[in-house]
PDB file of C-alpha atoms in Angstrom:
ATOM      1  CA  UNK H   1      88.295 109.218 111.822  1.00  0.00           C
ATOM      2  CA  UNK H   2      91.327 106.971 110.279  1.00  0.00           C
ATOM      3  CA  UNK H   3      90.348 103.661 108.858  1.00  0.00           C
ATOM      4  CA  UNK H   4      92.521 101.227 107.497  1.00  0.00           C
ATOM      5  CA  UNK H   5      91.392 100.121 103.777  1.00  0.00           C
ATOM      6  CA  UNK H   6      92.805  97.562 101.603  1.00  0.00           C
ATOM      7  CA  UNK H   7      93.055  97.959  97.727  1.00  0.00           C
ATOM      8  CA  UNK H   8      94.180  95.048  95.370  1.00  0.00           C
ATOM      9  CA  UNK H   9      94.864  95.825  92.101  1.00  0.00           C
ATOM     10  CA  UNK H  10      94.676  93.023  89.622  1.00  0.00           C
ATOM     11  CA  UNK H  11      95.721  92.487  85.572  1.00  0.00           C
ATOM     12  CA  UNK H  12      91.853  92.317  83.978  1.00  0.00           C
ATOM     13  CA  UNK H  13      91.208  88.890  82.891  1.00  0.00           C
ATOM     14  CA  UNK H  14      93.018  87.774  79.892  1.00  0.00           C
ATOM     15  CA  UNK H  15      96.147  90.021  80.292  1.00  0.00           C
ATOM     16  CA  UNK H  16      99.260  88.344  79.958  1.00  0.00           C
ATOM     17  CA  UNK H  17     100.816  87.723  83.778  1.00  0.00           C
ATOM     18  CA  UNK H  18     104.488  87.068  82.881  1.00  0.00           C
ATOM     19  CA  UNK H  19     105.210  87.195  86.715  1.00  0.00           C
ATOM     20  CA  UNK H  20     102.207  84.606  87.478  1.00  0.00           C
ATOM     21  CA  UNK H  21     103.717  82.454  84.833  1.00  0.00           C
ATOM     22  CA  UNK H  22     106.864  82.100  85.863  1.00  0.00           C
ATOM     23  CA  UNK H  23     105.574  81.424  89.776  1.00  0.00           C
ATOM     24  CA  UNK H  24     103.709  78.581  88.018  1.00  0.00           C
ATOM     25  CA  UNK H  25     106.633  77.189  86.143  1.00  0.00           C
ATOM     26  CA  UNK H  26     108.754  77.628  89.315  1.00  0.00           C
ATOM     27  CA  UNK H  27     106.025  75.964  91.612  1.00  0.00           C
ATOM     28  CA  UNK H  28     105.913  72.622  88.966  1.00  0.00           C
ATOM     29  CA  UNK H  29     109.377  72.378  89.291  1.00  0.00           C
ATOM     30  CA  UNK H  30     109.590  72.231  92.710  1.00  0.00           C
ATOM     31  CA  UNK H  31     107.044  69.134  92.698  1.00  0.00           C
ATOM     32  CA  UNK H  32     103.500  70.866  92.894  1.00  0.00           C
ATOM     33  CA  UNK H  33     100.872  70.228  90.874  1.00  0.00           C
ATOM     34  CA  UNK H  34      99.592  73.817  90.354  1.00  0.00           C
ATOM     35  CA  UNK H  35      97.477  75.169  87.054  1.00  0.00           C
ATOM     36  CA  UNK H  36      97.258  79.062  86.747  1.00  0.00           C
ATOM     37  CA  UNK H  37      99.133  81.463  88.930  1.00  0.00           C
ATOM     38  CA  UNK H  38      98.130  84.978  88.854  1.00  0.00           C
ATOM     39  CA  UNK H  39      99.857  88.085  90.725  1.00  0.00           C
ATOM     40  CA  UNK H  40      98.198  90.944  92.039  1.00  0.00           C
ATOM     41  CA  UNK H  41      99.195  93.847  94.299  1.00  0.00           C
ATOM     42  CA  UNK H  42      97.300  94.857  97.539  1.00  0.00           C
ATOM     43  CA  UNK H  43      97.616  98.491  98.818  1.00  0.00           C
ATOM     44  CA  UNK H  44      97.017  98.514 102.863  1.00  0.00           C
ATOM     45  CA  UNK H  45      96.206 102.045 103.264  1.00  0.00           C
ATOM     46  CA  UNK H  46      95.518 104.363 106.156  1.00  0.00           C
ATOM     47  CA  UNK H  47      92.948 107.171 105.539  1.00  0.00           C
ATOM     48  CA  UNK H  48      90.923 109.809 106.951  1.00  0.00           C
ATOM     49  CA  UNK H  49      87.636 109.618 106.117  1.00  0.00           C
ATOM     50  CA  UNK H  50      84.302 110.551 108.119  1.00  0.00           C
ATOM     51  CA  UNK H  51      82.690 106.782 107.972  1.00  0.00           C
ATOM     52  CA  UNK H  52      82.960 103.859 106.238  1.00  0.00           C
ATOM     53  CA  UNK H  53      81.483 104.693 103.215  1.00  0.00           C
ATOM     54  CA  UNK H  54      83.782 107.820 102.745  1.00  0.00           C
ATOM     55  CA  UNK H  55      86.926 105.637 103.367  1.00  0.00           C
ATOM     56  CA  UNK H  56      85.926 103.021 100.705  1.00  0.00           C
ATOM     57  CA  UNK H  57      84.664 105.696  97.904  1.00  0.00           C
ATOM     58  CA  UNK H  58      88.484 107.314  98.581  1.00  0.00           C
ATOM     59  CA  UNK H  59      90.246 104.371  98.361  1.00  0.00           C
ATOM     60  CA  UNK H  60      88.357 103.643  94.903  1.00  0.00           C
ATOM     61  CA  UNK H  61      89.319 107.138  93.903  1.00  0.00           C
ATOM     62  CA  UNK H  62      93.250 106.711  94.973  1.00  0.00           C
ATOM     63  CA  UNK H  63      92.817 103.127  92.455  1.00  0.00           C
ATOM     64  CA  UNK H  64      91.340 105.315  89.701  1.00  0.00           C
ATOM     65  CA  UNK H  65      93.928 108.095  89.626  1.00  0.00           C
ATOM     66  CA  UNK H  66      97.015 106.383  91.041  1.00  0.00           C
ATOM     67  CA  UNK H  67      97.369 102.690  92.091  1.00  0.00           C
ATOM     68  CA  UNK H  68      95.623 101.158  89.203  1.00  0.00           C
ATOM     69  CA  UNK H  69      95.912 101.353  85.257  1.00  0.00           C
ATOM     70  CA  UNK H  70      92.675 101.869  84.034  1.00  0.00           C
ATOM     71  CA  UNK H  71      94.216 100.068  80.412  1.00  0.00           C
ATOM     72  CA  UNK H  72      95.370  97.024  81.646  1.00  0.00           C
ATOM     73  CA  UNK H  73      93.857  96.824  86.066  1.00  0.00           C
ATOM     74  CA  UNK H  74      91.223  95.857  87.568  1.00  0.00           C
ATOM     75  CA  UNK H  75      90.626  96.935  91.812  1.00  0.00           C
ATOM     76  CA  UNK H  76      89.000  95.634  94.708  1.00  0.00           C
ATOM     77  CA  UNK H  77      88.313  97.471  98.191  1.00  0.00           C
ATOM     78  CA  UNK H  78      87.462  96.970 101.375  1.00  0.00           C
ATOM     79  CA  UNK H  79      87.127  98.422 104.502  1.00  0.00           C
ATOM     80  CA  UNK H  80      89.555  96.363 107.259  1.00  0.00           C
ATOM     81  CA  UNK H  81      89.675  98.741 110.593  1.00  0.00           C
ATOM     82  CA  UNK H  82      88.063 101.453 112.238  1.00  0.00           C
ATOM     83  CA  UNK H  83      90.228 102.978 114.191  1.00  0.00           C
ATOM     84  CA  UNK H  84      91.296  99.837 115.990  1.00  0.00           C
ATOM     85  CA  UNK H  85      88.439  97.968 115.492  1.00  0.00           C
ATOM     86  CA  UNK H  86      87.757  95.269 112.784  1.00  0.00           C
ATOM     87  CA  UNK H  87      85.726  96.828 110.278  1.00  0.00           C
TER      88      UNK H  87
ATOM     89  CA  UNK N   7      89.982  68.206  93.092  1.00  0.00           C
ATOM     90  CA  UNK N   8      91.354  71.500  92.070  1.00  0.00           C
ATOM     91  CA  UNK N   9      91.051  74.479  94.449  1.00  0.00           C
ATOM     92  CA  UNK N  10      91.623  78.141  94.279  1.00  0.00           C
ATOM     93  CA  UNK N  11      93.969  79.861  97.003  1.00  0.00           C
ATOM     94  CA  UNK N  12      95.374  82.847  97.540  1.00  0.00           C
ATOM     95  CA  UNK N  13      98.641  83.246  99.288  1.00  0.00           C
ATOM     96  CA  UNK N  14      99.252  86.879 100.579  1.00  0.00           C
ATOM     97  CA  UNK N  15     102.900  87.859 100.890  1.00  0.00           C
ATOM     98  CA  UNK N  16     103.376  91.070 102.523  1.00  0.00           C
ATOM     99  CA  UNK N  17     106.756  92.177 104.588  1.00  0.00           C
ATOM    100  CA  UNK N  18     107.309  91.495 108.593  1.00  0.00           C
ATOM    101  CA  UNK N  19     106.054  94.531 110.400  1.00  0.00           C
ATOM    102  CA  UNK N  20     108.866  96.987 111.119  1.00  0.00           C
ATOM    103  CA  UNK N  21     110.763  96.217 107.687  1.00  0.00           C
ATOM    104  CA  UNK N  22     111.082  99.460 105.611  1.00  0.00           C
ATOM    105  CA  UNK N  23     108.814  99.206 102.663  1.00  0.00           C
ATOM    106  CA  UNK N  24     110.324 102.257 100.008  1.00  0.00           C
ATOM    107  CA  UNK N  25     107.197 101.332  97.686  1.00  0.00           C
ATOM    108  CA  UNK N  26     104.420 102.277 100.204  1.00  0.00           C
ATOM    109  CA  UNK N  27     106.330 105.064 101.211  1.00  0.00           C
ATOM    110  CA  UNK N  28     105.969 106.213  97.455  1.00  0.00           C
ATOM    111  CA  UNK N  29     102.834 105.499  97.601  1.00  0.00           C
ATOM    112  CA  UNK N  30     101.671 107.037 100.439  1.00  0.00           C
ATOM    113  CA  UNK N  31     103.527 110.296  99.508  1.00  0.00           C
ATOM    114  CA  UNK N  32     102.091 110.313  95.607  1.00  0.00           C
ATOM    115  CA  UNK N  33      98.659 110.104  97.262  1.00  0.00           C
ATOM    116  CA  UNK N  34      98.855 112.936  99.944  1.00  0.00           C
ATOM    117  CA  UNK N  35     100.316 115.020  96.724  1.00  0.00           C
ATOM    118  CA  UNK N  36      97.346 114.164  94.815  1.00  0.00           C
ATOM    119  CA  UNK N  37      95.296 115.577  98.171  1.00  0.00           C
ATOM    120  CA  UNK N  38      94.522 112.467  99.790  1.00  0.00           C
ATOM    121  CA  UNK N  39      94.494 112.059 103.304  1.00  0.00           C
ATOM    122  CA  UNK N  40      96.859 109.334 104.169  1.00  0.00           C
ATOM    123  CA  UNK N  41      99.228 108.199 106.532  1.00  0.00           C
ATOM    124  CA  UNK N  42     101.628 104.817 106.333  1.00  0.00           C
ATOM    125  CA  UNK N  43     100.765 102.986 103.031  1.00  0.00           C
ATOM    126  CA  UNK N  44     102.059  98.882 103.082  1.00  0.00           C
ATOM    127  CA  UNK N  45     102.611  96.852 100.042  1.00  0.00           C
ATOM    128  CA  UNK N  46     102.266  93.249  99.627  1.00  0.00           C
ATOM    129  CA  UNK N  47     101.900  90.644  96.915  1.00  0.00           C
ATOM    130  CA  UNK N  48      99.002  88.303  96.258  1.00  0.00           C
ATOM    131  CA  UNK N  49      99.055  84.602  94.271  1.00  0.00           C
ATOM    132  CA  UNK N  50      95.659  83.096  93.263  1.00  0.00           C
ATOM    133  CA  UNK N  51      96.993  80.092  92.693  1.00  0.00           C
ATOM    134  CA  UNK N  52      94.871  76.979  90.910  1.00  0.00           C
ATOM    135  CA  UNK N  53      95.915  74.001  92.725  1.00  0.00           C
ATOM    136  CA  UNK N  54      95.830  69.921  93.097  1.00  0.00           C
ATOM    137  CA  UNK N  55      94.498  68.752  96.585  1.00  0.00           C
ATOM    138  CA  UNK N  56      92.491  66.430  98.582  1.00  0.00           C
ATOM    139  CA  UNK N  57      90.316  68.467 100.440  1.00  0.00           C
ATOM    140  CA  UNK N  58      90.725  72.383 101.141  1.00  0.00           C
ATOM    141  CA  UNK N  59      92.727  71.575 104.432  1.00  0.00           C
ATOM    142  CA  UNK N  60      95.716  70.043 102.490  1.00  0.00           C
ATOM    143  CA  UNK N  61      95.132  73.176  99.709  1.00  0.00           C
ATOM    144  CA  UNK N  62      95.782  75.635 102.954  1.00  0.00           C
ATOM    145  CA  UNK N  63      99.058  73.140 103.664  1.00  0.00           C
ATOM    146  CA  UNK N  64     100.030  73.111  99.881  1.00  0.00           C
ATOM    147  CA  UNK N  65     100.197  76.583  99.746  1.00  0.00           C
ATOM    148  CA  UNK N  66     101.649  77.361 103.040  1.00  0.00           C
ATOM    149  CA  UNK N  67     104.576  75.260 101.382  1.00  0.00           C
ATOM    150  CA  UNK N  68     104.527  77.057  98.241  1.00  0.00           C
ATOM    151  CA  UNK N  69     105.082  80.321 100.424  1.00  0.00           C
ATOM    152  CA  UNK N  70     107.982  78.978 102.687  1.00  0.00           C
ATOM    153  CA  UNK N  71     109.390  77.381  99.461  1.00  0.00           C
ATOM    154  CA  UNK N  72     109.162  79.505  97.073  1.00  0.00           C
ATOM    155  CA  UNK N  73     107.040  82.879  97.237  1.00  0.00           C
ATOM    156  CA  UNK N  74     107.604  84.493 100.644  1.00  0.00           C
ATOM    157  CA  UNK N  75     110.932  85.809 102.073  1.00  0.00           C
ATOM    158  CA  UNK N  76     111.485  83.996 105.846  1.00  0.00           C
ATOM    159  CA  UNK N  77     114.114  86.581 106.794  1.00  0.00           C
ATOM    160  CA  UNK N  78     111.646  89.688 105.746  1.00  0.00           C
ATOM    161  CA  UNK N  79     108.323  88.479 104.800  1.00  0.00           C
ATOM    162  CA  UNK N  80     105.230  87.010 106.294  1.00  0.00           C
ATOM    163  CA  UNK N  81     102.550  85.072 104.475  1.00  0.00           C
ATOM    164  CA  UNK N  82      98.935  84.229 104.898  1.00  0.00           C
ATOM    165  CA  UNK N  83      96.950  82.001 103.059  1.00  0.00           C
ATOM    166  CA  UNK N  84      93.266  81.055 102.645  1.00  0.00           C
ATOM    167  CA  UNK N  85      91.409  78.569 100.232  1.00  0.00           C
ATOM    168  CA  UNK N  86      89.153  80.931  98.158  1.00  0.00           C
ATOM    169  CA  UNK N  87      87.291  78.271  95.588  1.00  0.00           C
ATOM    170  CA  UNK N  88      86.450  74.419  95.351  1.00  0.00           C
ATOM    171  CA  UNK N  89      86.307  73.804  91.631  1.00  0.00           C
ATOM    172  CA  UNK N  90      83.862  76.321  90.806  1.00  0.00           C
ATOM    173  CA  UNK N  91      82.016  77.100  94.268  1.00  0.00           C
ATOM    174  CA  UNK N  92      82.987  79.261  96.529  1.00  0.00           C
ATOM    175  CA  UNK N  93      84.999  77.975 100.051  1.00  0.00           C
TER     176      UNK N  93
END
């Protein structure tokens, strides 16, 4: 079965986010009162997997040995559709 | 009142995206089973509002202002925290 799995990678807490900064700076300048901006990229990811489970447990593994940087990243999955249905 | 959102930036379905692509093809040479990997960009974003409806609005702005591409990209945004509990 395909499923369609989401993984956003993160900076761990208290890693400089150079990128978040300057959205932050650039946001105040343009009038809005904003604090902290942090950036983070999200993976939308079709897989094959046999169930639910499977697809989530492969995503992780795709975050531990590709998408994220086990120094510096943390990850988040989840499970979004089963083959055309809303997880 | 401060609230948390998070403003999801991701390109218009149909635009070429060369970094899933990469993706996608690093992960079926690590073995994975994949097919189309999409990329977007997420902002948790600390900001100043009345009430979590004028949050959503604020950052809607901050999207069409500043963080999202009209010609290529498409947001969505959703409040995630009212100062310290969850939305």
């Amino acid at each position: 079965m395909r499923f369609l799995v989401k993984a956003e990678v993160s900076l761990k807490r208290g890693h400089f986010d150079p990128e978040g900064d300057v959205a932050s700076k650039s946001l105040r300048d343009l009038g809005f009162s904003v604090g902290t901006v942090r950036v983070s990229k999200a993976y939308t990811i079709e897989v094959d997997a046999r169930d639910p489970t499977e697809a989530k447990a492969l995503a992780e593994e795709m975050c531990r040995k590709l998408l994220a940087n086990p120094t510096k990243d943390d990850f988040m999955v989840e499970v979004l559709v089963i083959e055309g249905r809303t997880a």
